[in-house]
């Protein structure tokens, strides 16, 4: 295969702050050198997560989002909300259960019972 996923990149207002939130969610560490302009998580073990400061605010609903599989949906939703996420909706469809949330800058993601 010649194409591999290098990083999930999230535009944001403050890269270091949002990277800390996601590092806590993913139970990983922010890579050295984080700044308000750029920060990353897990670049040495890839695929990593990158956070890049942009001047514009987030628009309406994301066109792409991440789904994170979790063993205990209720407990993980509580944990992630305590870290600063906002719960948007609980869903169940086709035998799947998930909760849609937003990170501190409003980027949507889902925790999926798994």
PDB file of N, CA and C in Angstrom, residues 5-20 22-23 26 28-32 34-44 46-54 66 103 105 107:
ATOM      1  N   UNK A   5      -2.409   6.710   6.519  1.00  0.00           N
ATOM      2  CA  UNK A   5      -2.855   7.845   7.313  1.00  0.00           C
ATOM      3  C   UNK A   5      -1.701   8.329   8.177  1.00  0.00           C
ATOM      4  N   UNK A   6      -1.333   9.579   8.023  1.00  0.00           N
ATOM      5  CA  UNK A   6      -0.240  10.171   8.781  1.00  0.00           C
ATOM      6  C   UNK A   6      -0.752  10.835  10.048  1.00  0.00           C
ATOM      7  N   UNK A   7      -1.835  11.607   9.915  1.00  0.00           N
ATOM      8  CA  UNK A   7      -2.340  12.372  11.046  1.00  0.00           C
ATOM      9  C   UNK A   7      -3.777  12.792  10.808  1.00  0.00           C
ATOM     10  N   UNK A   8      -4.523  12.889  11.889  1.00  0.00           N
ATOM     11  CA  UNK A   8      -5.813  13.559  11.878  1.00  0.00           C
ATOM     12  C   UNK A   8      -5.504  14.990  12.293  1.00  0.00           C
ATOM     13  N   UNK A   9      -5.869  15.973  11.475  1.00  0.00           N
ATOM     14  CA  UNK A   9      -5.535  17.362  11.754  1.00  0.00           C
ATOM     15  C   UNK A   9      -6.804  18.147  12.038  1.00  0.00           C
ATOM     16  N   UNK A  10      -6.776  18.912  13.135  1.00  0.00           N
ATOM     17  CA  UNK A  10      -7.931  19.688  13.557  1.00  0.00           C
ATOM     18  C   UNK A  10      -7.543  21.164  13.576  1.00  0.00           C
ATOM     19  N   UNK A  11      -8.299  21.984  12.827  1.00  0.00           N
ATOM     20  CA  UNK A  11      -8.120  23.426  12.870  1.00  0.00           C
ATOM     21  C   UNK A  11      -8.708  23.945  14.181  1.00  0.00           C
ATOM     22  N   UNK A  12      -8.075  24.969  14.756  1.00  0.00           N
ATOM     23  CA  UNK A  12      -8.538  25.452  16.054  1.00  0.00           C
ATOM     24  C   UNK A  12      -8.023  26.860  16.316  1.00  0.00           C
ATOM     25  N   UNK A  13      -8.491  27.449  17.422  1.00  0.00           N
ATOM     26  CA  UNK A  13      -8.036  28.773  17.834  1.00  0.00           C
ATOM     27  C   UNK A  13      -6.771  28.699  18.679  1.00  0.00           C
ATOM     28  N   UNK A  14      -6.647  27.650  19.505  1.00  0.00           N
ATOM     29  CA  UNK A  14      -5.485  27.498  20.393  1.00  0.00           C
ATOM     30  C   UNK A  14      -5.042  26.038  20.345  1.00  0.00           C
ATOM     31  N   UNK A  15      -3.997  25.767  19.575  1.00  0.00           N
ATOM     32  CA  UNK A  15      -3.548  24.389  19.336  1.00  0.00           C
ATOM     33  C   UNK A  15      -3.108  23.678  20.609  1.00  0.00           C
ATOM     34  N   UNK A  16      -2.336  24.336  21.452  1.00  0.00           N
ATOM     35  CA  UNK A  16      -1.826  23.680  22.664  1.00  0.00           C
ATOM     36  C   UNK A  16      -2.960  23.308  23.614  1.00  0.00           C
ATOM     37  N   UNK A  17      -3.915  24.214  23.779  1.00  0.00           N
ATOM     38  CA  UNK A  17      -5.032  23.946  24.684  1.00  0.00           C
ATOM     39  C   UNK A  17      -5.896  22.803  24.164  1.00  0.00           C
ATOM     40  N   UNK A  18      -6.221  22.818  22.881  1.00  0.00           N
ATOM     41  CA  UNK A  18      -7.061  21.750  22.333  1.00  0.00           C
ATOM     42  C   UNK A  18      -6.307  20.428  22.317  1.00  0.00           C
ATOM     43  N   UNK A  19      -5.012  20.455  22.066  1.00  0.00           N
ATOM     44  CA  UNK A  19      -4.208  19.226  22.112  1.00  0.00           C
ATOM     45  C   UNK A  19      -4.226  18.621  23.511  1.00  0.00           C
ATOM     46  N   UNK A  20      -4.168  19.456  24.543  1.00  0.00           N
ATOM     47  CA  UNK A  20      -4.231  18.924  25.914  1.00  0.00           C
ATOM     48  C   UNK A  20      -5.565  18.231  26.175  1.00  0.00           C
ATOM     49  N   UNK A  22      -7.545  16.751  23.924  1.00  0.00           N
ATOM     50  CA  UNK A  22      -7.565  15.488  23.191  1.00  0.00           C
ATOM     51  C   UNK A  22      -6.566  14.487  23.762  1.00  0.00           C
ATOM     52  N   UNK A  23      -5.437  14.941  24.261  1.00  0.00           N
ATOM     53  CA  UNK A  23      -4.479  14.037  24.906  1.00  0.00           C
ATOM     54  C   UNK A  23      -5.133  13.384  26.125  1.00  0.00           C
ATOM     55  N   UNK A  26      -7.696  10.793  24.867  1.00  0.00           N
ATOM     56  CA  UNK A  26      -7.044   9.609  24.293  1.00  0.00           C
ATOM     57  C   UNK A  26      -6.064   8.937  25.257  1.00  0.00           C
ATOM     58  N   UNK A  28      -3.136  10.003  26.207  1.00  0.00           N
ATOM     59  CA  UNK A  28      -1.807  10.110  25.623  1.00  0.00           C
ATOM     60  C   UNK A  28      -1.185  11.424  26.066  1.00  0.00           C
ATOM     61  N   UNK A  29       0.027  11.689  25.635  1.00  0.00           N
ATOM     62  CA  UNK A  29       0.722  12.923  25.989  1.00  0.00           C
ATOM     63  C   UNK A  29       0.828  13.838  24.772  1.00  0.00           C
ATOM     64  N   UNK A  30       0.825  15.127  25.056  1.00  0.00           N
ATOM     65  CA  UNK A  30       1.075  16.108  23.999  1.00  0.00           C
ATOM     66  C   UNK A  30       2.566  16.064  23.691  1.00  0.00           C
ATOM     67  N   UNK A  31       2.909  16.062  22.402  1.00  0.00           N
ATOM     68  CA  UNK A  31       4.311  16.059  22.002  1.00  0.00           C
ATOM     69  C   UNK A  31       4.986  17.359  22.438  1.00  0.00           C
ATOM     70  N   UNK A  32       6.295  17.294  22.636  1.00  0.00           N
ATOM     71  CA  UNK A  32       7.071  18.479  23.020  1.00  0.00           C
ATOM     72  C   UNK A  32       6.941  19.572  21.969  1.00  0.00           C
ATOM     73  N   UNK A  34       4.629  22.101  21.978  1.00  0.00           N
ATOM     74  CA  UNK A  34       3.277  22.606  21.721  1.00  0.00           C
ATOM     75  C   UNK A  34       3.220  24.108  21.922  1.00  0.00           C
ATOM     76  N   UNK A  35       2.490  24.784  21.037  1.00  0.00           N
ATOM     77  CA  UNK A  35       2.309  26.232  21.122  1.00  0.00           C
ATOM     78  C   UNK A  35       0.869  26.552  20.717  1.00  0.00           C
ATOM     79  N   UNK A  36       0.444  27.790  20.887  1.00  0.00           N
ATOM     80  CA  UNK A  36      -0.904  28.142  20.430  1.00  0.00           C
ATOM     81  C   UNK A  36      -1.091  27.951  18.921  1.00  0.00           C
ATOM     82  N   UNK A  37       0.009  27.975  18.163  1.00  0.00           N
ATOM     83  CA  UNK A  37      -0.069  27.848  16.701  1.00  0.00           C
ATOM     84  C   UNK A  37      -0.082  26.397  16.222  1.00  0.00           C
ATOM     85  N   UNK A  38       0.659  25.515  16.898  1.00  0.00           N
ATOM     86  CA  UNK A  38       0.736  24.113  16.464  1.00  0.00           C
ATOM     87  C   UNK A  38       1.033  23.202  17.648  1.00  0.00           C
ATOM     88  N   UNK A  39       0.361  22.075  17.671  1.00  0.00           N
ATOM     89  CA  UNK A  39       0.629  21.046  18.677  1.00  0.00           C
ATOM     90  C   UNK A  39       0.284  19.694  18.068  1.00  0.00           C
ATOM     91  N   UNK A  40       0.862  18.630  18.640  1.00  0.00           N
ATOM     92  CA  UNK A  40       0.567  17.290  18.134  1.00  0.00           C
ATOM     93  C   UNK A  40       0.551  16.285  19.278  1.00  0.00           C
ATOM     94  N   UNK A  41      -0.073  15.161  18.998  1.00  0.00           N
ATOM     95  CA  UNK A  41      -0.163  14.040  19.935  1.00  0.00           C
ATOM     96  C   UNK A  41       0.242  12.788  19.176  1.00  0.00           C
ATOM     97  N   UNK A  42       1.167  12.018  19.750  1.00  0.00           N
ATOM     98  CA  UNK A  42       1.479  10.706  19.200  1.00  0.00           C
ATOM     99  C   UNK A  42       2.186  10.689  17.876  1.00  0.00           C
ATOM    100  N   UNK A  43       2.923  11.721  17.547  1.00  0.00           N
ATOM    101  CA  UNK A  43       3.587  11.746  16.242  1.00  0.00           C
ATOM    102  C   UNK A  43       4.602  10.622  16.089  1.00  0.00           C
ATOM    103  N   UNK A  44       5.149  10.137  17.210  1.00  0.00           N
ATOM    104  CA  UNK A  44       6.147   9.069  17.124  1.00  0.00           C
ATOM    105  C   UNK A  44       5.531   7.682  16.929  1.00  0.00           C
ATOM    106  N   UNK A  46       2.236   7.258  15.386  1.00  0.00           N
ATOM    107  CA  UNK A  46       1.325   7.413  14.268  1.00  0.00           C
ATOM    108  C   UNK A  46       0.197   6.403  14.178  1.00  0.00           C
ATOM    109  N   UNK A  47      -0.896   6.688  13.504  1.00  0.00           N
ATOM    110  CA  UNK A  47      -1.110   8.055  13.038  1.00  0.00           C
ATOM    111  C   UNK A  47      -1.285   8.997  14.215  1.00  0.00           C
ATOM    112  N   UNK A  48      -0.772  10.196  14.060  1.00  0.00           N
ATOM    113  CA  UNK A  48      -0.845  11.174  15.126  1.00  0.00           C
ATOM    114  C   UNK A  48      -2.062  12.063  14.986  1.00  0.00           C
ATOM    115  N   UNK A  49      -2.162  12.969  15.899  1.00  0.00           N
ATOM    116  CA  UNK A  49      -3.195  14.002  15.884  1.00  0.00           C
ATOM    117  C   UNK A  49      -2.464  15.338  15.850  1.00  0.00           C
ATOM    118  N   UNK A  50      -2.833  16.219  14.937  1.00  0.00           N
ATOM    119  CA  UNK A  50      -2.215  17.536  14.824  1.00  0.00           C
ATOM    120  C   UNK A  50      -3.274  18.608  15.024  1.00  0.00           C
ATOM    121  N   UNK A  51      -2.866  19.704  15.625  1.00  0.00           N
ATOM    122  CA  UNK A  51      -3.758  20.827  15.901  1.00  0.00           C
ATOM    123  C   UNK A  51      -3.094  22.078  15.347  1.00  0.00           C
ATOM    124  N   UNK A  52      -3.808  22.790  14.482  1.00  0.00           N
ATOM    125  CA  UNK A  52      -3.249  23.940  13.779  1.00  0.00           C
ATOM    126  C   UNK A  52      -4.149  25.143  13.995  1.00  0.00           C
ATOM    127  N   UNK A  53      -3.546  26.241  14.460  1.00  0.00           N
ATOM    128  CA  UNK A  53      -4.298  27.468  14.681  1.00  0.00           C
ATOM    129  C   UNK A  53      -4.706  28.066  13.334  1.00  0.00           C
ATOM    130  N   UNK A  54      -5.966  28.450  13.240  1.00  0.00           N
ATOM    131  CA  UNK A  54      -6.477  29.138  12.047  1.00  0.00           C
ATOM    132  C   UNK A  54      -7.212  30.397  12.510  1.00  0.00           C
ATOM    133  N   UNK A  66     -14.373  12.101  13.942  1.00  0.00           N
ATOM    134  CA  UNK A  66     -13.817  10.829  14.394  1.00  0.00           C
ATOM    135  C   UNK A  66     -14.839  10.102  15.255  1.00  0.00           C
ATOM    136  N   UNK A 103     -15.947  18.940  21.183  1.00  0.00           N
ATOM    137  CA  UNK A 103     -14.774  19.283  21.996  1.00  0.00           C
ATOM    138  C   UNK A 103     -14.894  20.753  22.435  1.00  0.00           C
ATOM    139  N   UNK A 105     -13.744  23.417  21.423  1.00  0.00           N
ATOM    140  CA  UNK A 105     -13.866  24.395  20.336  1.00  0.00           C
ATOM    141  C   UNK A 105     -15.036  24.096  19.399  1.00  0.00           C
ATOM    142  N   UNK A 107     -15.807  21.125  17.799  1.00  0.00           N
ATOM    143  CA  UNK A 107     -15.633  20.068  16.800  1.00  0.00           C
ATOM    144  C   UNK A 107     -16.352  18.799  17.263  1.00  0.00           C
TER     145      UNK A 107
END
